[in-house]
């Protein structure tokens, strides 16, 4: 999936005293099967940009082309449709739902997709096998270790077989060992032909060899792009 | 799956309710015989009211009370709580113009 | 279809996650429906019972009003009334109330003529005999053969031998009755010769009842005829769910419950907001979130509705409404046993539904609309 951003801006609380210009005229092209890093300090606009790339929010102005089609002006349910079919998210604190099992957490993105129960189970088991968490399937997520929770979060992001995986500060709460583990899994995701976009300021991630491009951001603009 | 368990519970409860309604229907028919016997009693004793509350005339004989007696007990009087609040004012007292 | 089942599945997971809170809500909700359904069933059954029984009550009763009060009726009104075409018969009725100071109960004392003797297998009542209702029998600890003592207007205690007790199955009519012979009651209450308490008029054609009542009023202006239709109408409105108990006693409880439900639905915790955001980010639509909330409400409502209705039915028709009895009874010394004919109409169940489930759904779904509109981006920003 190719995503093209043309002169995208994002303004929060426009016209209010707490108006924030998070993204200021960014143009960007993310190609298929790339691993792209959005790098920058907090408040640099990388999370805003990530959520625009992932169709979670609409830009204030500019165009967002997903496979050549402008989605910036589409109604909400089309954005939902795109998220449901093409995007997988890994959140900073994993954002798993407590109180329900690992399996149910992973199944969640498939519920509104209208696939059969057999298909849901097959795909869930597939990603659980891939991430080696099948033995924890019926555990509640709060009973899991940090590393296992991370695997569940990744499994949930992959269960709908997305074309692009987006991660927001995925290693912020992980130790070095688990961060390396995370990168190993990202390389597997890349190996499966998916596009990966990661917002981070962790050098371990953006200095990794599997990264194709690093986009350095500050104050809502792109400072430089490196390979 | 939990929804199966929920649906089973829902169906079970619905069936119980349905069973109760059927039981009520059946019982209603046998009770009807009892009530027919009671109807003869109403005829022979020339009764006009049910004997439910006995503490005031308007609760014992609500159909026979009038609008005319001064200082009559009124529905809602606290000394006859709660029957006074259960027994509402008879319709012919609510709309005086309808008195025959 | 599958989609809806999965969302229902997740809604159930959600309810199970906050197990104790939702269980408490379910119990409170079921209890509320139990109370309302009990009242509704009881009043409805009483209404139907009255409707059925009082169809046999006299077509017209005629009272006399004097100085704005009930007064004794001159028996010679009978001739005037019988002369009206369509009237089969008119006869005087002798009855009154007696306050029994020993038990603190009010009895209804009723006189009968030998020809109308109500107890099968018995031809007549002796002048010193009485028949009593089961309520009188219980409060006065009286059995057949015992003496019921009543004090007459001159202060003289007069014993009456209990010749029989009405069975409890008739207690809704006879609970507080003391039936005496007509001559006995006239003597006991010292009703002057030539007077009766009221008159009972029998009419051949039911469609003429109103006309005849009007004619009686014209011929005897101080009379007050009460037709059977009016009696039935009185009972129709007497046990109306819109009146009395439901309104005065439970509207408060109802409101408190809905405020509680509303508060629970609107006061979404930060945790719940975050979860909704997560769901939206991973591909749930606002409508899916709403549907989940709808299922949550529907699951709770349907279970509470069924549980409440079933327990209400069992309570009223199988157990004789013991919990309501004390509330209904109040200060009554005599109270009939509530063995009622189990009649429920779909209408009752619908009223119950509209009184409880619909407002609950409205109170809980409406505010979740706002939560469903949460921008998924908020999750990654928090």
XYZ file of C-alpha atoms in Angstrom:
709
model
C 0.000 0.000 0.000
C 1.384 3.363 -0.968
C 0.490 6.348 1.141
C 1.149 9.867 -0.100
C 0.766 12.958 2.051
C 0.594 16.284 0.238
C 1.074 19.499 2.210
C -0.680 18.105 5.268
C -1.376 20.336 8.282
C -3.049 19.483 11.533
C -4.355 22.119 13.914
C -5.900 21.179 17.256
C -8.548 23.407 18.858
C -8.568 25.873 15.954
C -9.553 29.395 16.977
C -9.247 28.594 20.667
C -6.652 30.034 23.043
C -5.086 26.562 23.249
C -4.700 26.247 19.491
C -1.838 23.932 18.530
C -0.266 23.561 15.102
C 0.915 19.978 15.372
C 1.772 19.331 11.740
C 2.772 22.144 9.401
C 2.655 21.393 5.692
C 4.222 17.966 5.548
C 4.580 16.107 2.264
C 5.643 12.502 2.378
C 5.524 9.269 0.417
C 5.543 5.869 2.059
C 6.080 3.024 -0.366
C 5.160 -0.616 -0.172
C 7.157 -2.915 2.119
C 9.129 -0.062 3.643
C 10.093 0.363 7.286
C 9.803 4.063 8.015
C 10.715 5.743 11.276
C 9.194 9.029 12.418
C 11.815 10.338 14.768
C 11.687 13.357 16.985
C 11.242 14.620 20.535
C 7.845 14.636 22.142
C 5.666 17.404 20.758
C 7.330 17.233 17.385
C 4.113 16.142 15.680
C 5.138 12.574 14.942
C 2.166 11.026 16.707
C -0.221 13.380 14.882
C 1.367 12.439 11.615
C 1.186 8.745 12.494
C -2.523 9.000 13.221
C -3.104 10.785 9.911
C -1.165 8.075 8.060
C -3.224 5.436 9.878
C -6.519 7.157 8.983
C -7.293 7.676 12.659
C -7.690 11.395 12.214
C -8.185 13.758 9.334
C -5.750 16.518 8.448
C -6.933 20.110 8.797
C -5.764 20.731 5.267
C -3.827 18.879 2.578
C -4.398 15.585 0.863
C -3.874 12.018 2.025
C -3.756 9.563 -0.846
C -4.169 5.888 -0.052
C -3.458 3.892 -3.198
C -4.102 7.050 -5.179
C -7.418 7.917 -3.555
C -7.831 11.010 -1.365
C -9.237 9.914 1.965
C -8.932 13.213 3.839
C -12.463 14.254 3.022
C -14.145 10.868 3.269
C -16.833 10.305 5.897
C -15.860 8.550 9.086
C -17.105 5.113 8.188
C -14.816 4.962 5.144
C -11.859 5.759 7.351
C -13.040 3.025 9.721
C -13.228 0.660 6.777
C -9.660 1.506 5.768
C -8.418 1.034 9.352
C -10.275 -2.245 9.610
C -8.933 -3.703 6.392
C -5.530 -2.190 5.847
C -4.063 -0.959 9.129
C -2.749 -2.589 12.270
C -1.888 -0.543 15.341
C 0.562 -1.141 18.125
C 0.070 1.365 20.921
C 2.578 2.771 23.317
C 1.146 0.990 26.347
C -0.213 -1.877 24.257
C -3.772 -0.807 25.188
C -5.004 -4.322 25.604
C -8.444 -4.695 27.199
C -8.136 -5.972 30.712
C -10.447 -8.611 32.069
C -10.794 -10.550 28.863
C -8.544 -13.288 27.552
C -5.591 -13.025 25.204
C -7.601 -14.785 22.521
C -10.548 -12.410 22.840
C -8.221 -9.402 22.677
C -6.727 -10.663 19.464
C -10.145 -11.450 17.982
C -11.475 -7.926 18.566
C -10.530 -6.353 15.204
C -12.282 -9.223 13.400
C -15.641 -8.908 15.163
C -17.087 -6.110 13.045
C -15.460 -7.399 9.870
C -18.247 -9.855 9.149
C -16.115 -12.978 8.787
C -17.218 -16.375 10.061
C -16.373 -17.688 13.507
C -14.258 -20.445 11.968
C -12.290 -17.842 10.033
C -11.860 -15.699 13.159
C -10.552 -18.690 15.102
C -8.252 -19.784 12.289
C -6.677 -16.358 11.906
C -6.376 -15.854 15.649
C -4.624 -19.177 16.085
C -2.380 -18.387 13.166
C -1.094 -15.130 14.646
C -0.846 -16.651 18.116
C 1.357 -19.384 16.679
C 3.392 -16.841 14.768
C 4.063 -14.856 17.936
C 4.387 -17.936 20.149
C 1.665 -17.042 22.610
C -0.726 -19.938 21.951
C -0.017 -21.353 25.404
C -1.377 -18.137 26.916
C -4.546 -18.032 24.797
C -6.985 -18.342 27.680
C -5.093 -16.179 30.151
C -6.370 -12.737 30.958
C -3.973 -10.094 29.658
C -3.193 -8.650 33.074
C -1.748 -12.034 34.061
C 0.887 -11.750 31.356
C 4.462 -10.430 31.515
C 5.412 -7.242 29.653
C 7.030 -9.194 26.818
C 3.997 -11.397 26.398
C 1.669 -8.401 26.433
C 3.735 -6.890 23.671
C 3.329 -10.036 21.608
C -0.422 -9.936 22.164
C -0.494 -6.308 21.041
C 1.416 -7.205 17.891
C -0.792 -10.233 17.287
C -3.855 -7.998 17.533
C -2.305 -5.615 15.013
C -1.636 -8.445 12.581
C -4.796 -10.494 12.896
C -6.671 -8.625 10.158
C -3.699 -9.159 7.813
C -3.071 -5.412 7.329
C -0.964 -3.908 4.587
C 0.552 -1.381 6.934
C 1.491 -1.678 10.592
C 1.764 1.493 12.644
C 3.479 1.641 16.008
C 3.599 4.551 18.433
C 6.595 4.529 20.776
C 6.470 0.734 20.943
C 9.649 0.369 22.974
C 9.050 3.190 25.453
C 8.244 0.820 28.304
C 10.471 -2.066 27.304
C 13.959 -3.025 28.395
C 16.757 -3.514 25.875
C 16.177 -7.222 25.557
C 12.481 -6.826 24.804
C 13.159 -3.937 22.434
C 15.499 -6.171 20.437
C 12.854 -8.842 20.485
C 10.402 -6.276 19.109
C 12.742 -5.394 16.262
C 13.122 -9.058 15.405
C 9.348 -9.295 15.096
C 9.234 -6.150 12.966
C 11.727 -7.695 10.600
C 9.458 -10.732 10.312
C 6.510 -8.433 9.564
C 8.580 -6.726 6.916
C 9.551 -10.103 5.575
C 5.855 -10.840 5.155
C 5.659 -7.914 2.742
C 4.042 -5.348 4.988
C 4.764 -1.659 5.351
C 5.783 -0.533 8.840
C 5.690 3.005 10.230
C 7.091 3.570 13.704
C 7.025 6.800 15.682
C 9.874 6.682 18.160
C 12.816 8.499 19.682
C 14.539 5.317 20.794
C 17.964 5.093 19.081
C 17.867 1.315 19.328
C 14.946 1.369 16.910
C 15.901 4.078 14.455
C 19.520 2.973 14.227
C 18.497 -0.587 13.440
C 19.630 -2.037 10.145
C 16.158 -3.071 9.047
C 14.972 0.538 8.858
C 14.672 1.846 5.312
C 14.054 5.510 6.065
C 14.236 7.788 9.044
C 12.140 10.942 8.946
C 13.350 13.442 11.463
C 10.671 15.771 12.729
C 10.636 18.823 14.936
C 7.890 21.363 15.624
C 5.560 19.817 13.059
C 7.879 19.923 10.083
C 10.263 17.422 8.529
C 13.860 18.445 9.214
C 15.537 15.792 7.178
C 15.096 12.396 5.663
C 17.801 9.790 5.958
C 18.296 6.252 4.720
C -19.098 -18.583 23.326
C -20.862 -16.478 25.929
C -23.706 -15.454 23.660
C -24.845 -19.067 23.446
C -25.072 -19.237 27.218
C -26.906 -15.929 27.281
C -29.367 -17.045 24.613
C -29.970 -20.321 26.450
C -30.664 -18.371 29.651
C -32.943 -15.989 27.793
C -34.862 -18.802 26.115
C -35.140 -20.736 29.382
C -36.567 -17.715 31.155
C -38.933 -16.994 28.286
C -40.135 -20.604 28.389
C -40.682 -20.390 32.142
C -42.719 -17.226 31.655
C -44.660 -18.836 28.840
C -45.263 -21.888 31.028
C -46.528 -19.648 33.813
C -48.847 -17.857 31.430
C -50.201 -21.178 30.180
C -50.597 -22.371 33.748
C -52.384 -19.125 34.519
C -54.667 -19.627 31.552
C -55.505 -23.155 32.665
C -55.946 -22.115 36.289
C -58.009 -19.177 35.156
C -60.479 -21.579 33.670
C -60.846 -23.677 36.806
C -60.987 -20.512 38.886
C -63.755 -19.343 36.636
C -65.939 -22.082 38.109
C -65.223 -20.837 41.626
C -66.069 -17.302 40.570
C -69.319 -18.450 38.997
C -70.255 -19.840 42.406
C -69.384 -16.503 43.933
C -71.571 -14.707 41.426
C -74.595 -16.494 42.879
C -73.548 -15.162 46.266
C -73.409 -11.629 44.845
C -76.920 -12.055 43.488
C -78.465 -13.563 46.596
C -76.807 -11.137 49.047
C -77.322 -8.220 46.618
C -73.702 -7.159 47.029
C -72.329 -4.106 45.296
C -68.687 -4.108 46.370
C -65.660 -6.250 47.108
C -64.611 -6.693 50.709
C -61.002 -5.572 50.571
C -60.476 -2.584 52.850
C -62.762 -2.042 55.766
C -61.537 1.099 57.433
C -63.676 3.676 55.660
C -66.893 3.778 53.745
C -65.251 4.834 50.532
C -62.805 1.921 50.724
C -65.368 -0.698 51.759
C -68.096 0.466 49.402
C -66.392 2.670 46.828
C -69.272 2.360 44.397
C -71.795 3.565 46.946
C -70.016 6.650 48.224
C -71.189 10.077 47.259
C -69.997 13.562 46.715
C -72.539 15.189 48.977
C -71.775 14.225 52.537
C -69.906 16.954 54.310
C -66.571 16.202 55.971
C -66.362 12.837 54.376
C -63.159 10.864 54.443
C -61.311 11.676 51.302
C -59.071 9.381 49.304
C -55.500 10.105 50.206
C -56.306 10.709 53.865
C -53.273 9.707 55.845
C -55.218 7.909 58.520
C -56.171 5.405 55.886
C -52.782 5.121 54.306
C -51.993 3.147 52.197
C -55.454 2.024 51.120
C -56.441 5.668 50.779
C -53.741 6.132 48.200
C -54.429 2.881 46.408
C -58.122 3.521 46.098
C -58.459 6.381 43.721
C -61.412 8.720 43.693
C -64.362 7.018 42.017
C -64.968 8.468 38.554
C -68.374 9.878 39.386
C -66.762 11.941 42.125
C -64.045 13.194 39.837
C -66.470 14.533 37.273
C -69.443 15.951 39.128
C -71.233 16.922 35.915
C -71.617 13.230 35.124
C -73.735 12.434 38.147
C -76.940 10.891 36.879
C -25.892 -11.380 11.361
C -22.589 -12.901 12.453
C -21.253 -9.450 13.084
C -24.108 -8.726 15.485
C -23.525 -11.957 17.364
C -19.840 -11.122 17.769
C -20.637 -7.672 19.047
C -23.136 -9.251 21.438
C -20.366 -11.619 22.461
C -18.058 -8.757 23.244
C -20.813 -6.882 25.082
C -21.282 -9.966 27.263
C -17.532 -10.104 27.871
C -17.730 -6.471 28.872
C -20.547 -7.172 31.312
C -18.661 -10.123 32.774
C -15.579 -7.999 33.227
C -17.391 -5.682 35.621
C -19.159 -8.650 37.079
C -20.136 -7.453 40.542
C -21.196 -3.993 39.499
C -23.402 -5.354 36.737
C -24.744 -8.104 38.945
C -25.766 -5.501 41.510
C -27.416 -3.498 38.757
C -29.218 -6.602 37.495
C -30.480 -7.420 40.979
C -31.728 -3.867 41.581
C -33.323 -3.760 38.149
C -34.998 -7.166 38.590
C -36.254 -6.138 42.016
C -37.771 -2.988 40.582
C -39.546 -4.955 37.858
C -40.594 -7.548 40.419
C -42.284 -4.881 42.544
C -43.941 -3.119 39.639
C -45.062 -6.369 38.022
C -46.446 -7.607 41.348
C -48.539 -4.467 41.726
C -49.599 -4.536 38.121
C -50.595 -8.204 38.198
C -52.371 -7.861 41.518
C -54.382 -4.796 40.607
C -55.197 -6.213 37.208
C -56.381 -9.521 38.674
C -58.466 -7.661 41.266
C -59.957 -5.561 38.508
C -60.900 -8.584 36.429
C -62.277 -10.339 39.486
C -64.431 -7.329 40.335
C -65.554 -7.047 36.758
C -66.653 -10.672 36.681
C -68.283 -10.804 40.102
C -70.063 -7.490 40.125
C -71.807 -8.268 36.886
C -74.273 -10.019 39.141
C -74.710 -7.038 41.419
C -78.108 -5.280 41.421
C -78.951 -3.388 38.245
C -79.798 -0.252 40.214
C -79.427 0.619 43.868
C -81.373 3.622 45.061
C -80.152 5.746 47.933
C -81.841 8.691 49.552
C -80.123 11.940 50.255
C -81.296 14.186 53.036
C -79.518 17.341 54.107
C -76.599 16.292 51.963
C -76.167 12.928 53.640
C -77.271 9.381 53.202
C -80.582 8.789 54.856
C -82.921 5.867 55.314
C -85.207 5.203 52.375
C -88.989 5.079 52.883
C -90.115 1.623 51.845
C -93.125 3.072 49.981
C -90.706 4.296 47.282
C -90.911 0.694 46.135
C -94.399 1.269 44.764
C -93.347 4.382 42.869
C -90.372 2.571 41.361
C -92.236 -0.622 40.455
C -94.778 1.489 38.550
C -92.005 2.522 36.099
C -92.274 0.352 32.981
C -89.387 -2.091 32.597
C -88.853 -2.577 36.322
C -89.394 -6.186 37.370
C -89.008 -5.719 41.048
C -87.759 -3.395 43.771
C -86.904 -4.500 47.260
C -85.510 -2.839 50.366
C -82.025 -3.654 51.609
C -81.001 -3.582 55.262
C -77.357 -3.285 56.025
C -74.895 -1.207 57.987
C -71.487 -1.040 59.593
C -70.602 -2.236 63.029
C -67.376 -1.293 64.784
C -66.251 -4.075 67.033
C -64.332 -2.509 69.919
C -62.814 -5.816 71.025
C -61.010 -6.567 67.783
C -60.931 -3.029 66.401
C -62.473 -4.259 63.169
C -65.335 -2.856 61.119
C -67.923 -5.413 60.129
C -70.466 -5.038 57.389
C -73.765 -6.262 58.789
C -76.225 -7.455 56.197
C -79.844 -8.555 56.487
C -81.315 -11.343 54.335
C -84.799 -12.592 53.776
C -85.522 -16.298 54.170
C -86.216 -16.656 50.480
C -82.727 -15.419 49.611
C -80.862 -17.530 52.074
C -77.334 -17.828 50.682
C -75.975 -21.008 52.220
C -76.635 -24.238 50.413
C -78.189 -27.039 52.453
C -79.804 -24.604 54.831
C -83.336 -23.437 54.526
C -83.436 -20.602 56.965
C -81.580 -18.685 59.620
C -82.876 -18.456 63.172
C -83.540 -14.923 64.426
C -80.640 -15.211 66.893
C -78.235 -16.766 64.378
C -75.634 -15.181 62.165
C -73.346 -16.163 59.324
C -69.892 -14.637 59.373
C -67.122 -14.096 56.875
C -63.784 -15.810 57.368
C -62.153 -12.516 58.346
C -64.652 -12.000 61.151
C -64.169 -15.607 62.181
C -60.389 -15.223 62.341
C -60.200 -11.909 64.177
C -62.883 -12.872 66.668
C -61.631 -16.468 67.014
C -65.174 -17.582 66.281
C -66.250 -20.940 64.962
C -69.628 -22.423 64.142
C -71.575 -22.703 67.381
C -69.741 -19.832 69.124
C -71.425 -16.543 69.937
C -70.675 -13.241 68.256
C -71.493 -10.481 70.678
C -72.526 -7.094 69.292
C -73.649 -4.081 71.295
C -76.911 -2.488 70.128
C -77.654 1.280 70.144
C -78.975 1.057 73.694
C -75.714 -0.376 74.947
C -77.039 -3.857 75.456
C -74.713 -6.690 74.379
C -76.537 -9.107 72.134
C -75.096 -12.535 71.382
C -75.621 -14.148 68.001
C -74.942 -17.821 67.456
C -72.574 -18.435 64.578
C -74.553 -20.751 62.313
C -71.890 -20.902 59.645
C -68.682 -19.345 58.331
C -68.225 -18.381 54.688
C -65.377 -20.278 53.095
C -62.111 -18.451 52.480
C -62.546 -18.925 48.741
C -65.300 -16.320 48.901
C -63.428 -13.974 51.226
C -63.029 -11.298 48.569
C -66.799 -10.803 48.905
C -67.657 -12.012 52.369
C -64.570 -11.423 54.491
C -66.097 -8.811 56.806
C -69.735 -9.815 56.536
C -72.058 -10.569 59.408
C -75.280 -11.860 57.877
C -78.398 -11.630 60.008
C -82.046 -12.226 59.330
C -83.804 -9.137 58.026
C -86.063 -8.803 61.095
C -83.058 -9.252 63.362
C -80.982 -6.528 61.740
C -83.929 -4.090 61.741
C -84.379 -4.703 65.432
C -80.676 -4.622 66.221
C -79.947 -1.321 64.421
C -83.376 0.024 65.459
C -84.319 0.961 61.924
C -87.756 2.633 62.109
C -90.677 0.736 60.651
C -91.365 1.689 57.051
C -87.721 2.521 56.292
C -84.837 0.655 54.687
C -81.154 1.460 54.129
C -81.499 1.497 50.378
C -83.495 -0.098 47.601
C -82.458 -2.625 44.996
C -84.163 -2.440 41.614
C -84.214 -5.283 39.123
C -84.600 -4.385 35.490
C -85.555 -6.814 32.725
C -83.657 -5.278 29.839
C -80.060 -4.190 30.572
C -80.236 -1.545 27.851
C -83.022 0.210 29.749
C -81.083 0.539 33.001
C -79.909 4.101 32.364
C -83.323 5.282 31.252
C -84.959 3.775 34.297
C -82.354 5.320 36.597
C -83.145 8.683 35.036
C -86.866 8.149 35.528
C -86.369 7.226 39.181
C -84.438 10.458 39.657
C -87.232 12.412 37.960
C -89.990 10.815 39.987
C -88.147 11.000 43.286
C -85.796 13.981 43.160
C -84.162 13.229 46.514
C -83.141 9.770 45.370
C -79.743 8.788 44.092
C -79.798 5.799 41.765
C -76.500 3.975 41.177
C -76.431 1.741 38.138
C -74.437 -1.448 37.722
C -72.427 0.155 34.939
C -71.298 2.801 37.395
C -70.281 0.149 39.884
C -68.258 -1.653 37.239
C -66.730 1.618 36.091
C -65.755 2.454 39.636
C -63.845 -0.807 39.945
C -62.339 -0.370 36.519
C -60.707 2.855 37.623
C -60.106 1.742 41.194
C -57.374 -0.704 40.275
C -55.877 1.264 37.476
C -52.098 1.103 37.289
C -51.987 4.812 36.595
C -53.626 5.524 39.906
C -52.742 5.170 43.514
C -49.968 2.873 44.442
C -47.822 2.775 41.335
C -47.812 6.522 41.092
C -47.511 7.504 44.705
C -45.204 4.816 45.983
C -43.011 3.743 43.137
C -42.507 6.666 40.835
C -39.858 7.751 43.300
C -38.109 4.404 43.213
C -38.407 4.332 39.453
C -36.827 7.752 39.111
C -34.036 6.900 41.518
C -33.227 3.823 39.488
C -33.137 5.680 36.201
C -30.974 8.396 37.659
C -28.623 5.648 38.798
C -28.669 4.018 35.370
C -28.205 7.353 33.634
C -25.333 8.223 35.912
C -23.688 4.902 35.217
C -24.100 5.345 31.485
C -22.984 8.966 31.293
C -20.175 8.824 33.826
C -17.918 6.794 31.579
C -14.655 6.189 33.362
C -11.340 7.095 31.776
C -10.794 3.358 31.405
C -13.990 2.925 29.388
C -13.180 5.928 27.203
C -9.766 4.512 26.491
C -11.282 1.174 25.569
C -13.751 2.764 23.191
C -10.860 4.633 21.590
C -8.885 1.405 21.217
C -11.843 -0.344 19.619
C -12.279 2.486 17.162
C -8.588 2.494 16.314
C -8.596 -1.218 15.525
C -11.467 -0.884 13.100
C -14.714 -0.593 15.080
C -17.158 1.931 13.731
C -19.151 4.334 15.904
C -22.215 2.299 15.025
C -20.481 -0.859 16.276
C -19.744 0.832 19.603
C -23.350 1.973 19.831
C -24.490 -1.507 19.020
C -22.290 -2.893 21.768
C -23.809 -0.439 24.248
C -27.248 -1.337 22.965
C -26.564 -5.031 23.528
C -25.271 -4.326 27.013
C -28.509 -2.521 27.848
C -30.648 -5.128 26.161
C -28.945 -8.048 27.890
C -29.433 -6.458 31.306
C -32.966 -5.327 30.498
C -34.199 -8.581 29.050
C -32.792 -10.665 31.894
C -34.134 -8.266 34.522
C -37.481 -8.062 32.751
C -37.944 -11.817 32.550
C -36.655 -12.463 36.060
C -38.812 -9.692 37.512
C -41.919 -10.789 35.659
C -41.512 -14.460 36.542
C -40.911 -13.747 40.225
C -43.769 -11.221 40.216
C -46.133 -13.783 38.734
C -45.119 -16.466 41.209
C -45.349 -13.974 44.052
C -48.849 -12.785 43.206
C -50.570 -15.859 41.855
C -48.824 -18.750 43.561
C -47.896 -17.276 46.914
C -50.806 -14.850 47.294
C -48.694 -11.679 47.249
C -47.343 -11.945 50.829
C -44.917 -9.037 50.375
C -47.544 -6.714 48.989
C -50.176 -7.808 51.429
C -48.692 -5.951 54.345
C -48.293 -2.855 52.190
C -51.828 -3.086 50.829
C -53.320 -4.019 54.135
C -52.110 -0.995 56.002
C -54.265 -0.399 59.042
C -56.991 -2.797 57.946
C -57.825 -5.272 60.620
C -59.658 -7.500 58.212
C -58.018 -8.365 54.964
C -59.139 -11.040 52.529
C -56.796 -13.765 51.369
C -55.620 -12.803 47.910
C -56.163 -16.032 46.039
C -56.685 -14.506 42.669
C -57.463 -15.815 39.273
C -54.163 -15.671 37.341
C -55.167 -13.471 34.463
C -52.467 -11.626 32.575
C -52.897 -9.918 29.282
C -50.267 -9.042 26.752
C -51.230 -5.465 27.510
C -49.937 -5.844 31.091
C -46.627 -7.180 29.861
C -46.365 -4.333 27.371
C -47.117 -1.725 30.035
C -44.387 -3.243 32.143
C -42.019 -3.149 29.198
C -42.740 0.489 28.468
C -42.551 1.443 32.105
C -39.146 -0.124 32.714
C -37.147 -1.433 29.769
C -37.792 1.392 27.329
C -36.788 4.210 29.704
C -33.762 2.184 30.805
C -32.609 1.684 27.248
C -33.176 5.344 26.494
C -31.357 6.465 29.617
C -28.320 4.304 28.906
C -28.020 4.347 25.128
C -28.433 8.060 24.518
C -25.348 9.147 26.466
C -23.171 6.434 24.909
C -23.620 8.214 21.604
C -21.139 10.817 22.732
C -18.631 8.213 23.828
C -18.951 6.399 20.519
C -18.033 9.621 18.742
C -14.672 9.752 20.535
C -11.856 10.273 18.105
C -9.638 7.186 18.124
C -6.633 9.479 17.988
C -7.306 10.472 21.603
C -6.111 7.046 22.686
C -2.640 7.376 21.323
C -2.390 10.923 22.630
C -3.294 9.970 26.218
